[in-house]
């Protein structure tokens, strides 16, 4: 089991910045990939960015060049630095962790943190 707790959401004006943090605990040694997803009411949860154990990153096209994901393995933290925020970035942001145990993939989610960007 992996537990994830997000922090750092809030209200910011367009063009501003926020940094989200996600603290992982539990069976963290099994975590292969960590990432951030976001969801607005009535829509599916979408990928924002992911980072592997090796530090390989992947971003949604809509955030490339503005958002940056990083990982502190020693502290079991993953961050999402969000710059040049736009109103369309408004969503609940969820931290995700993927583990593979005996060939079975497990997905874990945090409780989410609200990010609101005003125009």
mmCIF file of C-alpha atoms in Angstrom:
data_model
loop_
_atom_site.group_PDB
_atom_site.id
_atom_site.type_symbol
_atom_site.label_atom_id
_atom_site.label_comp_id
_atom_site.label_asym_id
_atom_site.label_seq_id
_atom_site.Cartn_x
_atom_site.Cartn_y
_atom_site.Cartn_z
ATOM 1 C CA UNK A 1 0.000 0.000 0.000
ATOM 2 C CA UNK A 2 1.093 3.523 -0.807
ATOM 3 C CA UNK A 3 -0.382 6.656 0.727
ATOM 4 C CA UNK A 4 -0.159 9.990 -1.070
ATOM 5 C CA UNK A 5 -0.838 13.433 0.370
ATOM 6 C CA UNK A 6 -0.877 16.524 -1.836
ATOM 7 C CA UNK A 7 -0.357 20.118 -0.789
ATOM 8 C CA UNK A 8 0.263 23.504 -2.360
ATOM 9 C CA UNK A 9 -2.943 24.212 -4.235
ATOM 10 C CA UNK A 10 -4.732 27.519 -4.055
ATOM 11 C CA UNK A 11 -5.922 30.575 -5.910
ATOM 12 C CA UNK A 12 -3.586 32.439 -8.224
ATOM 13 C CA UNK A 13 -3.937 35.037 -10.964
ATOM 14 C CA UNK A 14 -3.275 34.181 -14.578
ATOM 15 C CA UNK A 15 0.430 34.325 -15.298
ATOM 16 C CA UNK A 16 1.321 33.372 -11.757
ATOM 17 C CA UNK A 17 2.998 30.297 -10.335
ATOM 18 C CA UNK A 18 2.262 27.547 -7.856
ATOM 19 C CA UNK A 19 4.186 24.536 -6.659
ATOM 20 C CA UNK A 20 2.379 21.361 -5.717
ATOM 21 C CA UNK A 21 3.948 18.760 -3.467
ATOM 22 C CA UNK A 22 3.067 15.132 -2.953
ATOM 23 C CA UNK A 23 4.377 13.115 -0.015
ATOM 24 C CA UNK A 24 4.461 9.355 -0.408
ATOM 25 C CA UNK A 25 4.506 6.851 2.441
ATOM 26 C CA UNK A 26 4.017 3.131 2.879
ATOM 27 C CA UNK A 27 5.469 0.679 0.379
ATOM 28 C CA UNK A 28 7.382 3.385 -1.429
ATOM 29 C CA UNK A 29 10.210 1.086 -2.492
ATOM 30 C CA UNK A 30 7.832 -0.454 -5.035
ATOM 31 C CA UNK A 31 6.952 2.838 -6.718
ATOM 32 C CA UNK A 32 8.001 2.925 -10.366
ATOM 33 C CA UNK A 33 6.299 6.033 -11.685
ATOM 34 C CA UNK A 34 4.846 9.079 -9.995
ATOM 35 C CA UNK A 35 2.793 11.737 -11.619
ATOM 36 C CA UNK A 36 0.180 14.432 -11.551
ATOM 37 C CA UNK A 37 -3.265 14.336 -13.121
ATOM 38 C CA UNK A 38 -6.048 16.887 -13.099
ATOM 39 C CA UNK A 39 -9.787 16.813 -13.328
ATOM 40 C CA UNK A 40 -12.547 19.346 -13.786
ATOM 41 C CA UNK A 41 -16.185 18.560 -12.917
ATOM 42 C CA UNK A 42 -17.916 16.441 -15.515
ATOM 43 C CA UNK A 43 -14.722 15.513 -17.338
ATOM 44 C CA UNK A 44 -12.248 12.670 -17.154
ATOM 45 C CA UNK A 45 -9.050 12.822 -15.179
ATOM 46 C CA UNK A 46 -6.211 13.822 -17.503
ATOM 47 C CA UNK A 47 -2.479 13.318 -17.384
ATOM 48 C CA UNK A 48 -0.418 16.403 -16.556
ATOM 49 C CA UNK A 49 3.078 14.988 -16.038
ATOM 50 C CA UNK A 50 4.856 11.830 -14.941
ATOM 51 C CA UNK A 51 8.359 10.967 -13.781
ATOM 52 C CA UNK A 52 9.985 7.549 -13.549
ATOM 53 C CA UNK A 53 12.479 6.257 -11.003
ATOM 54 C CA UNK A 54 15.199 7.022 -13.524
ATOM 55 C CA UNK A 55 14.019 10.616 -13.820
ATOM 56 C CA UNK A 56 12.438 10.300 -17.236
ATOM 57 C CA UNK A 57 9.623 12.808 -17.594
ATOM 58 C CA UNK A 58 6.533 13.071 -19.732
ATOM 59 C CA UNK A 59 4.178 16.040 -20.107
ATOM 60 C CA UNK A 60 0.807 16.767 -21.584
ATOM 61 C CA UNK A 61 1.158 19.023 -24.608
ATOM 62 C CA UNK A 62 -0.936 21.695 -22.907
ATOM 63 C CA UNK A 63 1.605 22.179 -20.110
ATOM 64 C CA UNK A 64 4.925 21.666 -21.914
ATOM 65 C CA UNK A 65 7.263 24.560 -21.317
ATOM 66 C CA UNK A 66 5.201 25.842 -18.388
ATOM 67 C CA UNK A 67 5.108 22.981 -15.870
ATOM 68 C CA UNK A 68 7.993 20.972 -14.479
ATOM 69 C CA UNK A 69 7.823 17.728 -12.509
ATOM 70 C CA UNK A 70 10.605 16.662 -10.186
ATOM 71 C CA UNK A 71 11.194 13.990 -7.620
ATOM 72 C CA UNK A 72 13.160 13.794 -4.376
ATOM 73 C CA UNK A 73 13.581 10.087 -3.775
ATOM 74 C CA UNK A 74 15.390 10.613 -0.483
ATOM 75 C CA UNK A 75 12.405 12.496 0.933
ATOM 76 C CA UNK A 76 9.737 10.541 -0.952
ATOM 77 C CA UNK A 77 8.394 13.711 -2.489
ATOM 78 C CA UNK A 78 7.288 14.654 -5.972
ATOM 79 C CA UNK A 79 6.733 18.246 -7.034
ATOM 80 C CA UNK A 80 4.889 20.006 -9.806
ATOM 81 C CA UNK A 81 6.145 23.507 -10.513
ATOM 82 C CA UNK A 82 3.497 25.378 -12.465
ATOM 83 C CA UNK A 83 4.436 28.634 -14.165
ATOM 84 C CA UNK A 84 2.572 30.948 -16.505
ATOM 85 C CA UNK A 85 -0.705 29.577 -15.235
ATOM 86 C CA UNK A 86 -3.829 30.003 -17.322
ATOM 87 C CA UNK A 87 -7.510 29.916 -16.326
ATOM 88 C CA UNK A 88 -7.826 26.624 -18.203
ATOM 89 C CA UNK A 89 -5.378 25.083 -15.732
ATOM 90 C CA UNK A 90 -8.071 25.349 -13.079
ATOM 91 C CA UNK A 91 -8.804 21.849 -11.798
ATOM 92 C CA UNK A 92 -8.366 19.448 -8.921
ATOM 93 C CA UNK A 93 -4.839 18.076 -9.165
ATOM 94 C CA UNK A 94 -4.201 14.514 -8.063
ATOM 95 C CA UNK A 95 -0.918 12.827 -7.243
ATOM 96 C CA UNK A 96 -0.496 9.317 -8.621
ATOM 97 C CA UNK A 97 1.901 6.482 -7.934
ATOM 98 C CA UNK A 98 2.266 3.263 -9.879
ATOM 99 C CA UNK A 99 3.779 0.105 -8.453
ATOM 100 C CA UNK A 100 4.328 -3.261 -10.078
ATOM 101 C CA UNK A 101 4.338 -6.207 -7.711
ATOM 102 C CA UNK A 102 4.579 -9.760 -9.051
ATOM 103 C CA UNK A 103 3.582 -8.485 -12.450
ATOM 104 C CA UNK A 104 0.453 -6.738 -11.184
ATOM 105 C CA UNK A 105 0.124 -2.981 -11.681
ATOM 106 C CA UNK A 106 -1.323 -0.963 -8.822
ATOM 107 C CA UNK A 107 -2.468 2.656 -9.068
ATOM 108 C CA UNK A 108 -2.603 4.868 -6.000
ATOM 109 C CA UNK A 109 -4.153 8.320 -5.746
ATOM 110 C CA UNK A 110 -4.013 11.207 -3.333
ATOM 111 C CA UNK A 111 -7.082 13.087 -2.188
ATOM 112 C CA UNK A 112 -6.511 15.966 -4.607
ATOM 113 C CA UNK A 113 -5.755 19.636 -4.225
ATOM 114 C CA UNK A 114 -7.694 22.457 -5.852
ATOM 115 C CA UNK A 115 -5.908 24.871 -8.172
ATOM 116 C CA UNK A 116 -7.883 27.896 -9.303
ATOM 117 C CA UNK A 117 -6.477 30.384 -11.790
ATOM 118 C CA UNK A 118 -8.360 33.661 -12.117
ATOM 119 C CA UNK A 119 -8.302 35.738 -15.278
#
